[in-house]
Amino acid sequence: MKTFTYERAATPAEAAAMVLRTPGAKFIAGGTNLLDLMKLQIETPQHLVDVNRLKLDTIEPTPDGGLRIGALVRNTDLAADMRVRKDYGVLSRALLAGASGQLRNKATTAGNLLQRTRCPYFYDTTKPCNKRQPGAGCAAIGGFNRNHAVLGTSDQCIATHPSDMAVAMRLLDAQIETVRPDGVTRIIPIADFHHLPGSTPDIETALLPGELITAVSLPKPLGGTHAYHKVRDRSSYAFALISVAAVIGPDGGGRLAFGGLAHKPWRVEAAEASMPTGAKTTAAHVLAGARTTPQNAFKLPLVERTLSAVFAEARG
């Protein structure tokens, strides 16, 4: 790990200003992803701004009947909150499916959204990676890519987004609240927050330089059966080959979002109209335009099978 300087911020706007004025600076909260990347010298921030003392760790009701989740709420606390368990069960289940209890105790809501890919070539600094070093090439294309994306890919990158929580947040139409270094705030719909790789896979989110996430707001609860199915190579502490977040009503309709398929949490609203007709038709709509490799083509039938399991659970 390379040397760095460190300071604490007293307000969100101050933290944003500190990061903007110091080249190579990063925010740090739980550090469950950033510190690993620093040890491998994938991330080499010259300066860290600690945001842990900012009062962003509460969960509060909103006037429209939803919830406002502070950026520093730990994953364990969010999953265990009785309001989340009762009204946003898909979110609680997604959080519990991610990582280990020890990591969930440290990981924050904002940090979870900002996780970087777990592509092995991104983590191996001896291999080319456009996400780590723009213009270097993508070793995953033509390499070992069993876990990689089949939707929204480009010729520059086929990595997937690793977060379970973000998939549930996408299903729920979360809104991400931020503050800029000049103190101006804004709200980013989660549908617009994560970017597809295109020609710039190193630009992963809609955040501007120095912009800090302060909260995530959920709209009023959705009725129906909430489910989160995560298919992985081992039963715990593994990232999704695919995951399905679902809210399904009595008529079989509802919402779906997917992990493990793309560079961002994947939702195709147009496909949701076909949910009452069954998993086969729905999967075909979700997977339209998929680009597979010989190693990850199994993900296509796996989507249909996982959807079948989700629909069966909703039917009881």
XYZ file of C-alpha atoms in Angstrom:
316
model
C 0.000 0.000 0.000
C 1.369 3.403 -0.969
C 1.566 6.236 1.530
C -1.312 8.689 1.768
C -2.497 11.603 3.879
C -5.711 11.607 5.890
C -8.244 14.026 7.335
C -11.777 13.991 8.749
C -14.640 16.103 7.495
C -17.197 17.868 9.688
C -19.975 18.291 7.085
C -20.893 16.565 3.807
C -20.155 19.707 1.765
C -16.777 20.065 3.500
C -15.938 16.452 2.677
C -16.816 17.020 -0.979
C -14.678 20.167 -1.103
C -11.730 18.345 0.511
C -11.799 15.614 -2.125
C -12.150 18.059 -5.008
C -9.240 20.276 -3.966
C -6.785 17.412 -3.441
C -5.772 15.546 -6.606
C -6.155 11.804 -6.219
C -8.291 12.040 -3.071
C -10.999 9.519 -2.110
C -13.749 9.284 0.487
C -13.463 6.466 3.002
C -16.201 5.051 5.233
C -16.315 1.283 5.837
C -13.440 0.742 3.414
C -14.423 -2.871 2.670
C -13.692 -2.431 -1.047
C -11.342 0.554 -1.140
C -8.769 -0.829 1.298
C -8.497 -4.098 -0.624
C -7.907 -2.153 -3.828
C -5.299 0.022 -2.118
C -3.399 -3.033 -0.866
C -3.217 -4.303 -4.444
C -2.324 -0.796 -5.722
C -5.321 -0.788 -8.047
C -6.520 2.284 -6.199
C -3.691 4.597 -5.121
C -5.322 7.664 -3.522
C -2.874 10.258 -2.288
C -5.370 11.513 0.283
C -8.307 9.976 2.189
C -11.227 11.975 3.570
C -12.940 10.125 6.410
C -16.723 10.651 6.363
C -17.590 8.321 9.241
C -18.304 11.157 11.690
C -20.887 12.776 9.429
C -24.399 12.244 10.741
C -25.534 10.145 7.794
C -26.325 6.903 9.605
C -30.060 7.079 10.267
C -33.140 5.575 8.603
C -36.111 7.919 8.601
C -39.638 7.914 7.137
C -40.345 10.315 4.279
C -43.494 12.430 3.891
C -44.706 10.302 0.972
C -44.574 7.077 3.000
C -41.143 5.860 1.945
C -37.798 5.632 3.725
C -34.689 7.799 3.625
C -31.550 5.759 4.294
C -28.412 7.621 5.275
C -25.309 6.955 3.214
C -23.444 5.612 6.270
C -26.106 3.152 7.420
C -24.318 -0.195 7.724
C -25.607 -3.113 5.690
C -26.331 -5.144 8.829
C -28.429 -2.376 10.347
C -30.337 -1.786 7.116
C -31.159 -5.464 6.643
C -32.324 -5.770 10.258
C -34.462 -2.619 10.368
C -38.069 -3.699 11.032
C -39.477 -1.224 8.494
C -37.196 -2.618 5.800
C -38.012 -6.209 6.723
C -41.754 -5.514 6.699
C -42.154 -3.222 3.691
C -39.010 -3.760 1.599
C -38.326 -7.450 2.111
C -36.491 -7.780 -1.195
C -33.893 -5.271 0.033
C -33.349 -7.061 3.334
C -32.954 -10.389 1.552
C -30.527 -8.974 -0.986
C -28.351 -7.498 1.750
C -28.245 -10.770 3.672
C -27.224 -12.593 0.491
C -24.142 -10.409 0.147
C -20.708 -10.983 1.666
C -20.282 -12.132 5.272
C -21.673 -10.858 8.564
C -18.346 -9.221 9.391
C -18.290 -7.285 6.127
C -21.947 -6.299 6.419
C -21.144 -4.829 9.840
C -18.707 -2.393 8.196
C -20.066 -1.883 4.672
C -22.198 1.222 4.117
C -25.173 1.955 1.908
C -23.229 4.378 -0.300
C -20.163 2.166 -0.443
C -22.258 -0.793 -1.544
C -23.576 1.191 -4.499
C -20.036 2.221 -5.411
C -18.434 -1.228 -5.335
C -16.053 -1.831 -8.187
C -16.156 -4.966 -10.288
C -14.723 -8.255 -9.067
C -13.442 -9.182 -12.545
C -10.190 -11.101 -11.913
C -8.398 -9.155 -14.637
C -9.296 -5.858 -12.955
C -7.634 -7.195 -9.808
C -4.544 -8.532 -11.620
C -2.284 -5.592 -12.391
C -0.181 -7.733 -14.750
C -3.147 -8.030 -17.147
C -4.657 -5.352 -19.401
C -7.904 -3.799 -18.173
C -9.630 -0.769 -19.680
C -11.434 -0.129 -16.412
C -8.191 0.049 -14.439
C -6.087 1.655 -17.197
C -8.092 3.188 -20.072
C -6.849 2.085 -23.461
C -4.957 -0.947 -22.156
C -7.387 -3.512 -23.570
C -9.671 -6.098 -21.971
C -8.122 -9.423 -20.996
C -11.540 -10.864 -20.147
C -12.554 -10.728 -23.813
C -10.990 -13.942 -25.071
C -9.879 -14.898 -21.559
C -11.614 -16.587 -18.635
C -15.045 -14.970 -18.618
C -17.486 -17.479 -17.131
C -18.758 -14.935 -14.593
C -18.920 -12.005 -16.976
C -21.724 -9.944 -18.483
C -24.047 -10.963 -21.290
C -26.062 -7.717 -21.483
C -24.996 -4.119 -22.036
C -21.410 -5.078 -22.851
C -19.028 -3.329 -25.223
C -15.813 -4.097 -27.046
C -14.004 -2.359 -24.179
C -15.391 -4.228 -21.168
C -17.601 -7.198 -20.222
C -17.391 -6.895 -16.426
C -20.410 -7.185 -14.128
C -21.480 -5.047 -11.196
C -21.063 -7.053 -7.963
C -23.636 -5.496 -5.610
C -26.681 -7.431 -4.385
C -28.131 -4.397 -2.623
C -28.040 -2.292 -5.786
C -30.179 -4.845 -7.628
C -32.921 -4.529 -5.018
C -32.559 -0.740 -5.018
C -33.027 -0.737 -8.808
C -36.181 -2.806 -8.442
C -37.533 -0.340 -5.878
C -36.740 2.758 -7.992
C -34.476 4.270 -5.346
C -33.319 7.885 -5.564
C -29.719 8.731 -4.696
C -29.140 12.034 -2.904
C -25.784 13.799 -3.225
C -23.954 16.984 -2.336
C -21.352 18.708 -4.494
C -18.280 20.617 -3.282
C -20.134 23.923 -3.667
C -22.893 22.676 -1.363
C -25.446 22.153 -4.139
C -27.514 18.997 -3.733
C -29.144 16.825 -6.353
C -31.121 13.610 -6.726
C -30.093 10.886 -9.187
C -32.558 8.093 -10.067
C -30.802 4.793 -9.602
C -31.678 3.885 -13.192
C -29.303 6.678 -14.267
C -26.657 6.247 -11.584
C -24.574 3.339 -12.908
C -23.135 3.609 -16.413
C -22.732 0.895 -19.030
C -19.122 0.487 -20.186
C -19.379 1.807 -23.743
C -16.020 3.291 -24.704
C -15.292 4.552 -21.172
C -15.587 1.607 -18.740
C -13.508 3.524 -16.187
C -16.406 5.995 -15.729
C -18.757 3.864 -13.672
C -21.305 6.270 -12.186
C -22.980 9.623 -12.756
C -21.118 11.232 -9.834
C -19.155 14.381 -10.595
C -15.659 15.023 -9.176
C -15.914 15.436 -5.414
C -19.638 14.645 -5.303
C -20.639 12.722 -2.170
C -23.623 10.419 -1.687
C -25.567 11.514 1.410
C -28.649 9.259 1.346
C -30.791 6.863 -0.652
C -34.556 7.366 -0.646
C -37.087 4.620 -1.289
C -40.625 5.388 -2.491
C -43.638 4.080 -0.626
C -43.705 0.270 -0.313
C -44.790 -2.040 -3.106
C -47.347 -4.685 -2.257
C -46.999 -8.305 -3.263
C -44.497 -11.065 -2.611
C -40.872 -9.983 -2.301
C -38.125 -12.410 -3.358
C -34.397 -12.388 -3.976
C -32.822 -15.458 -5.562
C -29.046 -15.521 -5.917
C -27.357 -18.298 -7.885
C -23.664 -18.694 -7.088
C -20.910 -21.272 -7.113
C -21.019 -21.763 -3.354
C -23.690 -21.126 -0.781
C -22.108 -18.092 0.872
C -19.488 -15.383 0.417
C -19.650 -15.544 -3.376
C -20.786 -13.118 -6.036
C -23.813 -13.886 -8.181
C -23.657 -15.821 -11.407
C -27.124 -14.363 -11.721
C -29.537 -12.925 -9.194
C -33.207 -12.015 -9.484
C -34.966 -9.426 -7.319
C -38.743 -9.564 -7.640
C -41.959 -8.088 -6.343
C -44.912 -10.103 -7.612
C -48.591 -9.360 -7.157
C -51.541 -11.775 -6.926
C -52.130 -11.574 -10.697
C -48.546 -12.628 -11.451
C -47.474 -9.165 -12.526
C -44.892 -7.018 -10.824
C -41.273 -5.952 -11.153
C -37.963 -7.689 -11.807
C -34.313 -6.665 -11.590
C -31.229 -8.768 -12.251
C -27.647 -8.988 -11.062
C -24.721 -10.874 -12.575
C -25.825 -10.109 -16.127
C -24.504 -6.630 -16.827
C -22.221 -3.774 -15.862
C -25.079 -2.333 -13.779
C -28.194 -3.669 -12.061
C -30.399 -4.715 -14.971
C -34.091 -3.978 -15.288
C -36.220 -4.133 -18.431
C -39.542 -2.535 -17.551
C -41.057 -3.573 -20.883
C -40.414 -7.230 -20.042
C -42.411 -6.988 -16.832
C -45.677 -6.913 -18.763
C -45.006 -10.522 -19.794
C -44.557 -11.830 -16.232
C -48.070 -13.366 -16.003
C -47.331 -15.424 -19.122
C -44.455 -17.256 -17.414
C -40.693 -17.474 -17.080
C -39.883 -18.483 -20.650
C -41.459 -15.450 -22.303
C -40.243 -13.066 -19.623
C -36.671 -14.344 -19.865
C -36.743 -13.944 -23.649
C -37.688 -10.266 -23.284
C -35.082 -9.636 -20.578
C -32.302 -11.283 -22.570
C -33.022 -9.602 -25.900
C -29.728 -8.510 -27.424
C -27.598 -10.694 -25.157
C -24.015 -11.329 -26.268
C -22.475 -14.465 -24.820
C -19.176 -16.292 -24.895
C -18.793 -20.082 -24.913
C -18.032 -19.879 -21.182
C -20.961 -17.763 -20.016
C -23.719 -18.832 -22.403
C -25.134 -20.973 -19.571
C -26.440 -17.765 -18.010
C -29.267 -17.540 -20.554
C -31.088 -20.763 -19.587
C -30.154 -20.074 -15.969
C -32.171 -16.839 -16.083
C -35.282 -18.746 -17.155
C -34.801 -21.416 -14.496
C -34.240 -18.880 -11.752
C -37.296 -16.921 -12.843
C -39.297 -20.148 -12.692
C -38.179 -20.625 -9.092
C -39.076 -17.033 -8.219
C -42.533 -17.333 -9.798
C -43.124 -20.634 -8.013
C -42.210 -19.044 -4.685
C -44.689 -16.225 -5.343
C -47.428 -18.770 -6.008
C -46.654 -20.445 -2.689
